[in-house]
Amino acid sequence: MQKKKRRFQLLRILLLLIMVVCLIPVGQAYYLSIQHEKQQEQLRNMLKEGNPAQNEALNQEDPTGQRKSSGQAKITGSDTEKRKNEVLDKRPILKKYQNLWKKNKDMIGWLTVEGTEIDHPVMQCKDDEFYLTHNFYKEKDKYGCLYVKSMADVNTPGANFIIYGHNMRDGSMFGTLGEYGEKAFYKEHPLVSFDTLYEARTYEILSVFQIDIGDAQAFPYYQFYKAEDEKEFMEFYRNVKALSLYDTGVGAEFGDTFLTLSTCSGMGEDGRFVVVAKRVVD
């Protein structure tokens, strides 16, 4: 009887230990999720606060943090940096983004998708993989940031640029982008807001699709940034429209600018969920 009781106690302890071990990752994930949300809230608060007093000082710097020696910035570095310098010579950074840009000059804009949790800064640097694993403060973080690749040019009107982000299980980053899989959700939220540092922009969604980029026959939407001619433009446009899960009724013509949002999907390791929108020009 005593032996049975001891065995039962040992079994209870063992089961308790197993339960504790299993709960540790859950607790860690919850903690990281809370910390991430606090950080995002901090960034949103900085966005609301703004700082008009810094406007004049900021206009004397280019997005790499270098002071202008005269009215014309010295052009150095990559083509992306050159374009940023040229734009900054002409326009001041919007007041609401000045504090954020001072914190991290890799910030190139802010994306907001009404009806979702997407309301985050968008980053860009020379290392296209950096913001997959680092947060706004350049700390190691599995959530990463929304980002565009170094070749993307968000300031100069062009054919397309792509914003990437993780599809997180807790709904953060691009975790709620999949809401657009339902046409009813799209009808209630047909517009996307993306601001550069210099101007506010609105885009209307024209295509929503899932794709397996590991399939050799899959359309390589992620390679399209600039159309050399109307034929290239129409090839991209027709393909993304054909892939769309539903008809949005939104069309495009040569000269329009696209914004593409891309994240992982449940289709497997190479599955992607993609939203393509066209800029609305007043």
Coordinates of C-alpha atoms in Angstrom, one line a residue:
M1 CA 0.0 0.0 0.0
Q2 CA 2.8 2.3 1.0
K3 CA 4.7 1.5 -2.3
K4 CA 1.5 2.3 -4.3
K5 CA 1.1 5.6 -2.6
R6 CA 4.8 6.5 -3.3
R7 CA 4.4 5.6 -7.0
F8 CA 1.3 7.7 -7.2
Q9 CA 3.1 10.7 -5.7
L10 CA 6.0 10.3 -8.0
L11 CA 3.7 10.1 -11.0
R12 CA 1.9 13.3 -9.9
I13 CA 5.3 15.1 -9.6
L14 CA 6.4 13.8 -13.0
L15 CA 3.1 15.0 -14.6
L16 CA 3.5 18.3 -12.9
L17 CA 7.0 18.7 -14.2
I18 CA 5.9 17.9 -17.7
M19 CA 3.1 20.4 -17.5
V20 CA 5.5 23.1 -16.2
V21 CA 8.0 22.4 -19.0
C22 CA 5.2 22.5 -21.6
L23 CA 3.9 25.8 -20.2
I24 CA 7.3 27.6 -20.3
P25 CA 7.3 28.2 -24.0
V26 CA 3.7 29.4 -23.8
G27 CA 4.6 31.8 -21.0
Q28 CA 7.7 33.1 -22.9
A29 CA 5.6 33.7 -26.1
Y30 CA 3.0 35.6 -24.0
Y31 CA 5.7 37.7 -22.4
L32 CA 7.3 38.5 -25.7
S33 CA 3.9 39.4 -27.2
I34 CA 3.2 41.8 -24.3
Q35 CA 6.6 43.4 -24.6
H36 CA 6.2 43.8 -28.3
E37 CA 2.8 45.4 -28.0
K38 CA 4.2 47.8 -25.4
Q39 CA 6.9 48.8 -27.8
Q40 CA 4.5 49.3 -30.6
E41 CA 2.3 51.5 -28.4
Q42 CA 5.3 53.5 -27.5
L43 CA 6.0 54.1 -31.2
R44 CA 2.4 55.1 -31.8
N45 CA 2.5 57.6 -28.9
M46 CA 5.7 59.1 -30.3
L47 CA 3.8 59.4 -33.6
K48 CA 1.0 61.3 -31.9
E49 CA 3.3 63.6 -30.0
G50 CA 5.4 64.9 -32.9
N51 CA 7.9 67.7 -32.3
P52 CA 7.5 70.8 -34.5
A53 CA 10.5 72.4 -32.8
Q54 CA 12.9 70.0 -34.5
N55 CA 11.6 70.7 -38.0
E56 CA 14.3 73.2 -38.9
A57 CA 17.2 71.1 -37.6
L58 CA 15.9 68.0 -39.3
N59 CA 15.8 69.8 -42.6
Q60 CA 19.5 70.3 -42.4
E61 CA 20.1 66.6 -42.4
D62 CA 19.7 63.8 -45.0
P63 CA 18.2 60.4 -44.0
T64 CA 21.6 59.0 -43.3
G65 CA 22.1 61.5 -40.5
Q66 CA 24.7 63.6 -42.4
R67 CA 24.6 67.4 -42.2
K68 CA 24.2 69.4 -45.4
S69 CA 27.1 71.7 -46.0
S70 CA 25.0 74.0 -48.3
G71 CA 21.6 74.2 -49.8
Q72 CA 22.4 71.2 -52.0
A73 CA 23.1 67.8 -50.3
K74 CA 26.3 66.0 -51.2
I75 CA 25.2 62.9 -53.2
T76 CA 27.1 59.7 -52.1
G77 CA 26.4 56.0 -51.6
S78 CA 23.8 53.9 -53.3
D79 CA 21.1 55.0 -55.8
T80 CA 18.5 54.7 -53.0
E81 CA 20.5 57.1 -50.8
K82 CA 20.9 59.5 -53.7
R83 CA 17.2 59.6 -54.3
K84 CA 16.5 60.2 -50.6
N85 CA 19.0 63.1 -50.6
E86 CA 17.4 64.7 -53.7
V87 CA 13.9 64.4 -52.2
L88 CA 15.0 65.8 -48.8
D89 CA 16.4 68.9 -50.5
K90 CA 12.9 69.8 -51.7
R91 CA 10.6 68.7 -48.9
P92 CA 10.7 68.7 -45.1
I93 CA 10.0 65.6 -43.0
L94 CA 6.4 65.6 -41.8
K95 CA 6.2 66.9 -38.2
K96 CA 4.6 63.8 -36.8
Y97 CA 7.5 61.6 -38.0
Q98 CA 10.4 63.7 -36.8
N99 CA 10.8 62.2 -33.4
L100 CA 10.6 58.6 -34.8
W101 CA 13.1 59.4 -37.6
K102 CA 15.5 60.9 -35.0
K103 CA 15.4 57.6 -33.1
N104 CA 16.1 55.5 -36.1
K105 CA 17.0 57.0 -39.5
D106 CA 16.2 53.7 -41.3
M107 CA 12.6 54.6 -41.0
I108 CA 11.2 55.5 -44.4
G109 CA 7.4 55.6 -43.7
W110 CA 4.4 54.4 -41.8
L111 CA 1.8 51.8 -42.9
T112 CA -1.8 51.8 -41.5
V113 CA -4.5 49.3 -42.6
E114 CA -7.9 50.2 -41.1
G115 CA -9.7 47.2 -39.5
T116 CA -6.5 45.3 -38.7
E117 CA -3.7 45.5 -36.2
I118 CA -1.4 46.9 -38.9
D119 CA -0.2 50.4 -37.8
H120 CA 3.6 50.3 -37.9
P121 CA 6.7 52.1 -39.1
V122 CA 8.3 50.8 -42.3
M123 CA 12.1 50.4 -42.4
Q124 CA 14.8 50.2 -45.0
C125 CA 18.6 49.6 -44.8
K126 CA 21.4 48.0 -46.9
D127 CA 21.0 44.6 -45.3
D128 CA 17.7 43.2 -46.7
E129 CA 17.5 40.6 -43.9
F130 CA 18.2 42.9 -40.9
Y131 CA 14.6 43.9 -40.1
L132 CA 13.4 40.3 -40.3
T133 CA 15.0 39.7 -36.9
H134 CA 15.4 43.2 -35.4
N135 CA 12.9 45.7 -34.0
F136 CA 12.7 49.5 -34.4
Y137 CA 15.5 50.0 -31.8
K138 CA 17.7 47.6 -33.7
E139 CA 17.5 45.0 -31.0
K140 CA 17.2 41.2 -31.7
D141 CA 13.5 40.5 -31.9
K142 CA 11.6 37.6 -33.6
Y143 CA 8.8 40.0 -34.5
G144 CA 11.1 42.1 -36.7
C145 CA 9.7 45.2 -38.5
L146 CA 7.8 46.0 -41.6
Y147 CA 10.4 46.8 -44.2
V148 CA 11.2 47.3 -47.9
K149 CA 14.3 46.0 -49.6
S150 CA 17.3 48.3 -50.3
M151 CA 16.4 48.5 -54.0
A152 CA 12.9 49.9 -53.3
D153 CA 12.3 53.6 -53.9
V154 CA 9.2 54.8 -52.0
N155 CA 9.8 58.5 -52.6
T156 CA 10.0 58.6 -56.4
P157 CA 6.9 57.8 -58.3
G158 CA 7.4 54.4 -59.9
A159 CA 5.7 51.1 -60.8
N160 CA 5.8 49.2 -57.5
F161 CA 7.4 48.7 -54.1
I162 CA 6.9 45.8 -51.7
I163 CA 6.5 45.9 -47.9
Y164 CA 7.4 42.7 -46.1
G165 CA 6.4 41.6 -42.6
H166 CA 6.0 38.5 -40.5
N167 CA 2.7 36.8 -40.2
M168 CA 2.7 36.5 -36.4
R169 CA 0.3 34.1 -34.6
D170 CA -0.7 36.8 -32.1
G171 CA -1.9 39.0 -34.9
S172 CA 1.0 41.5 -34.8
M173 CA 3.0 42.8 -37.7
F174 CA 1.2 41.3 -40.8
G175 CA -0.6 38.8 -38.7
T176 CA -4.0 40.3 -39.6
L177 CA -3.3 40.9 -43.3
G178 CA -5.1 37.6 -44.0
E179 CA -8.4 39.3 -43.2
Y180 CA -8.4 40.3 -46.8
G181 CA -8.9 36.7 -47.7
E182 CA -12.6 37.5 -47.3
K183 CA -14.3 39.7 -49.8
A184 CA -16.7 41.1 -47.2
F185 CA -13.7 42.4 -45.2
Y186 CA -12.3 44.0 -48.3
K187 CA -15.6 45.8 -49.1
E188 CA -15.5 47.4 -45.6
H189 CA -11.8 48.3 -45.9
P190 CA -10.8 48.9 -49.5
L191 CA -8.1 51.5 -48.7
V192 CA -4.6 51.3 -47.3
S193 CA -2.6 54.3 -45.9
F194 CA 1.1 54.5 -46.5
D195 CA 3.0 57.7 -45.6
T196 CA 6.5 58.4 -46.6
L197 CA 8.5 60.7 -44.4
Y198 CA 7.4 63.5 -46.7
E199 CA 3.8 63.0 -47.7
A200 CA 0.6 61.1 -46.8
R201 CA -0.6 58.6 -49.4
T202 CA -3.7 56.5 -49.9
Y203 CA -3.9 53.3 -52.0
E204 CA -6.9 51.3 -53.1
I205 CA -6.7 47.5 -53.2
L206 CA -6.9 45.9 -56.6
S207 CA -5.8 42.3 -55.9
V208 CA -5.6 39.8 -53.1
F209 CA -4.0 36.4 -53.6
Q210 CA -2.1 33.4 -52.2
I211 CA 0.8 31.9 -54.0
D212 CA 3.5 29.3 -53.5
I213 CA 6.7 31.0 -54.6
G214 CA 8.5 27.6 -54.4
D215 CA 6.5 26.6 -57.5
A216 CA 8.6 27.2 -60.6
Q217 CA 5.5 28.1 -62.5
A218 CA 4.3 30.7 -59.9
F219 CA 4.3 34.4 -61.0
P220 CA 7.3 36.2 -59.4
Y221 CA 5.4 39.2 -58.2
Y222 CA 8.3 40.0 -55.8
Q223 CA 10.7 40.7 -58.7
F224 CA 8.6 43.6 -60.1
Y225 CA 9.7 47.1 -59.0
K226 CA 9.9 49.2 -62.1
A227 CA 8.4 48.8 -65.6
E228 CA 10.7 49.6 -68.4
D229 CA 7.7 50.0 -70.7
E230 CA 3.9 49.5 -70.8
K231 CA 4.3 45.8 -71.8
E232 CA 6.1 45.1 -68.5
F233 CA 3.6 47.1 -66.5
M234 CA 0.6 45.3 -68.0
E235 CA 2.3 41.9 -67.5
F236 CA 2.4 42.5 -63.8
Y237 CA -1.0 44.0 -63.6
R238 CA -2.8 41.3 -65.6
N239 CA -1.1 38.5 -63.6
V240 CA -1.9 39.9 -60.2
K241 CA -5.5 40.5 -61.3
A242 CA -5.8 36.9 -62.6
L243 CA -4.5 35.6 -59.3
S244 CA -6.9 37.6 -57.2
L245 CA -9.2 35.6 -54.9
Y246 CA -12.1 37.9 -55.9
D247 CA -12.7 40.9 -58.2
T248 CA -12.2 44.2 -56.5
G249 CA -13.4 46.1 -59.5
V250 CA -10.3 48.3 -59.3
G251 CA -8.3 48.7 -62.5
A252 CA -4.9 50.3 -63.4
E253 CA -3.2 51.8 -66.4
F254 CA 0.4 52.4 -67.4
G255 CA 1.8 55.2 -65.2
D256 CA 0.0 54.1 -62.0
T257 CA 2.1 53.3 -58.9
F258 CA 1.5 50.0 -56.9
L259 CA 2.1 49.1 -53.3
T260 CA 2.4 45.4 -52.5
L261 CA 2.1 43.9 -49.0
S262 CA 3.6 40.4 -48.7
T263 CA 3.7 37.9 -45.8
C264 CA 3.8 34.2 -45.2
S265 CA 0.6 32.2 -45.5
G266 CA -0.6 28.7 -44.4
M267 CA 0.2 27.2 -47.8
G268 CA 3.5 25.8 -46.6
E269 CA 7.1 27.1 -46.2
D270 CA 7.0 29.0 -49.5
G271 CA 3.4 30.1 -49.3
R272 CA 2.7 33.9 -49.4
F273 CA -0.3 36.0 -48.9
V274 CA -0.2 39.2 -51.0
V275 CA -2.2 42.4 -51.2
V276 CA -1.6 44.7 -54.2
A277 CA -3.0 48.3 -54.1
K278 CA -2.9 51.2 -56.5
R279 CA -2.1 54.7 -55.4
V280 CA -5.0 57.2 -55.4
V281 CA -3.9 60.5 -56.8
D282 CA -6.0 63.6 -56.2

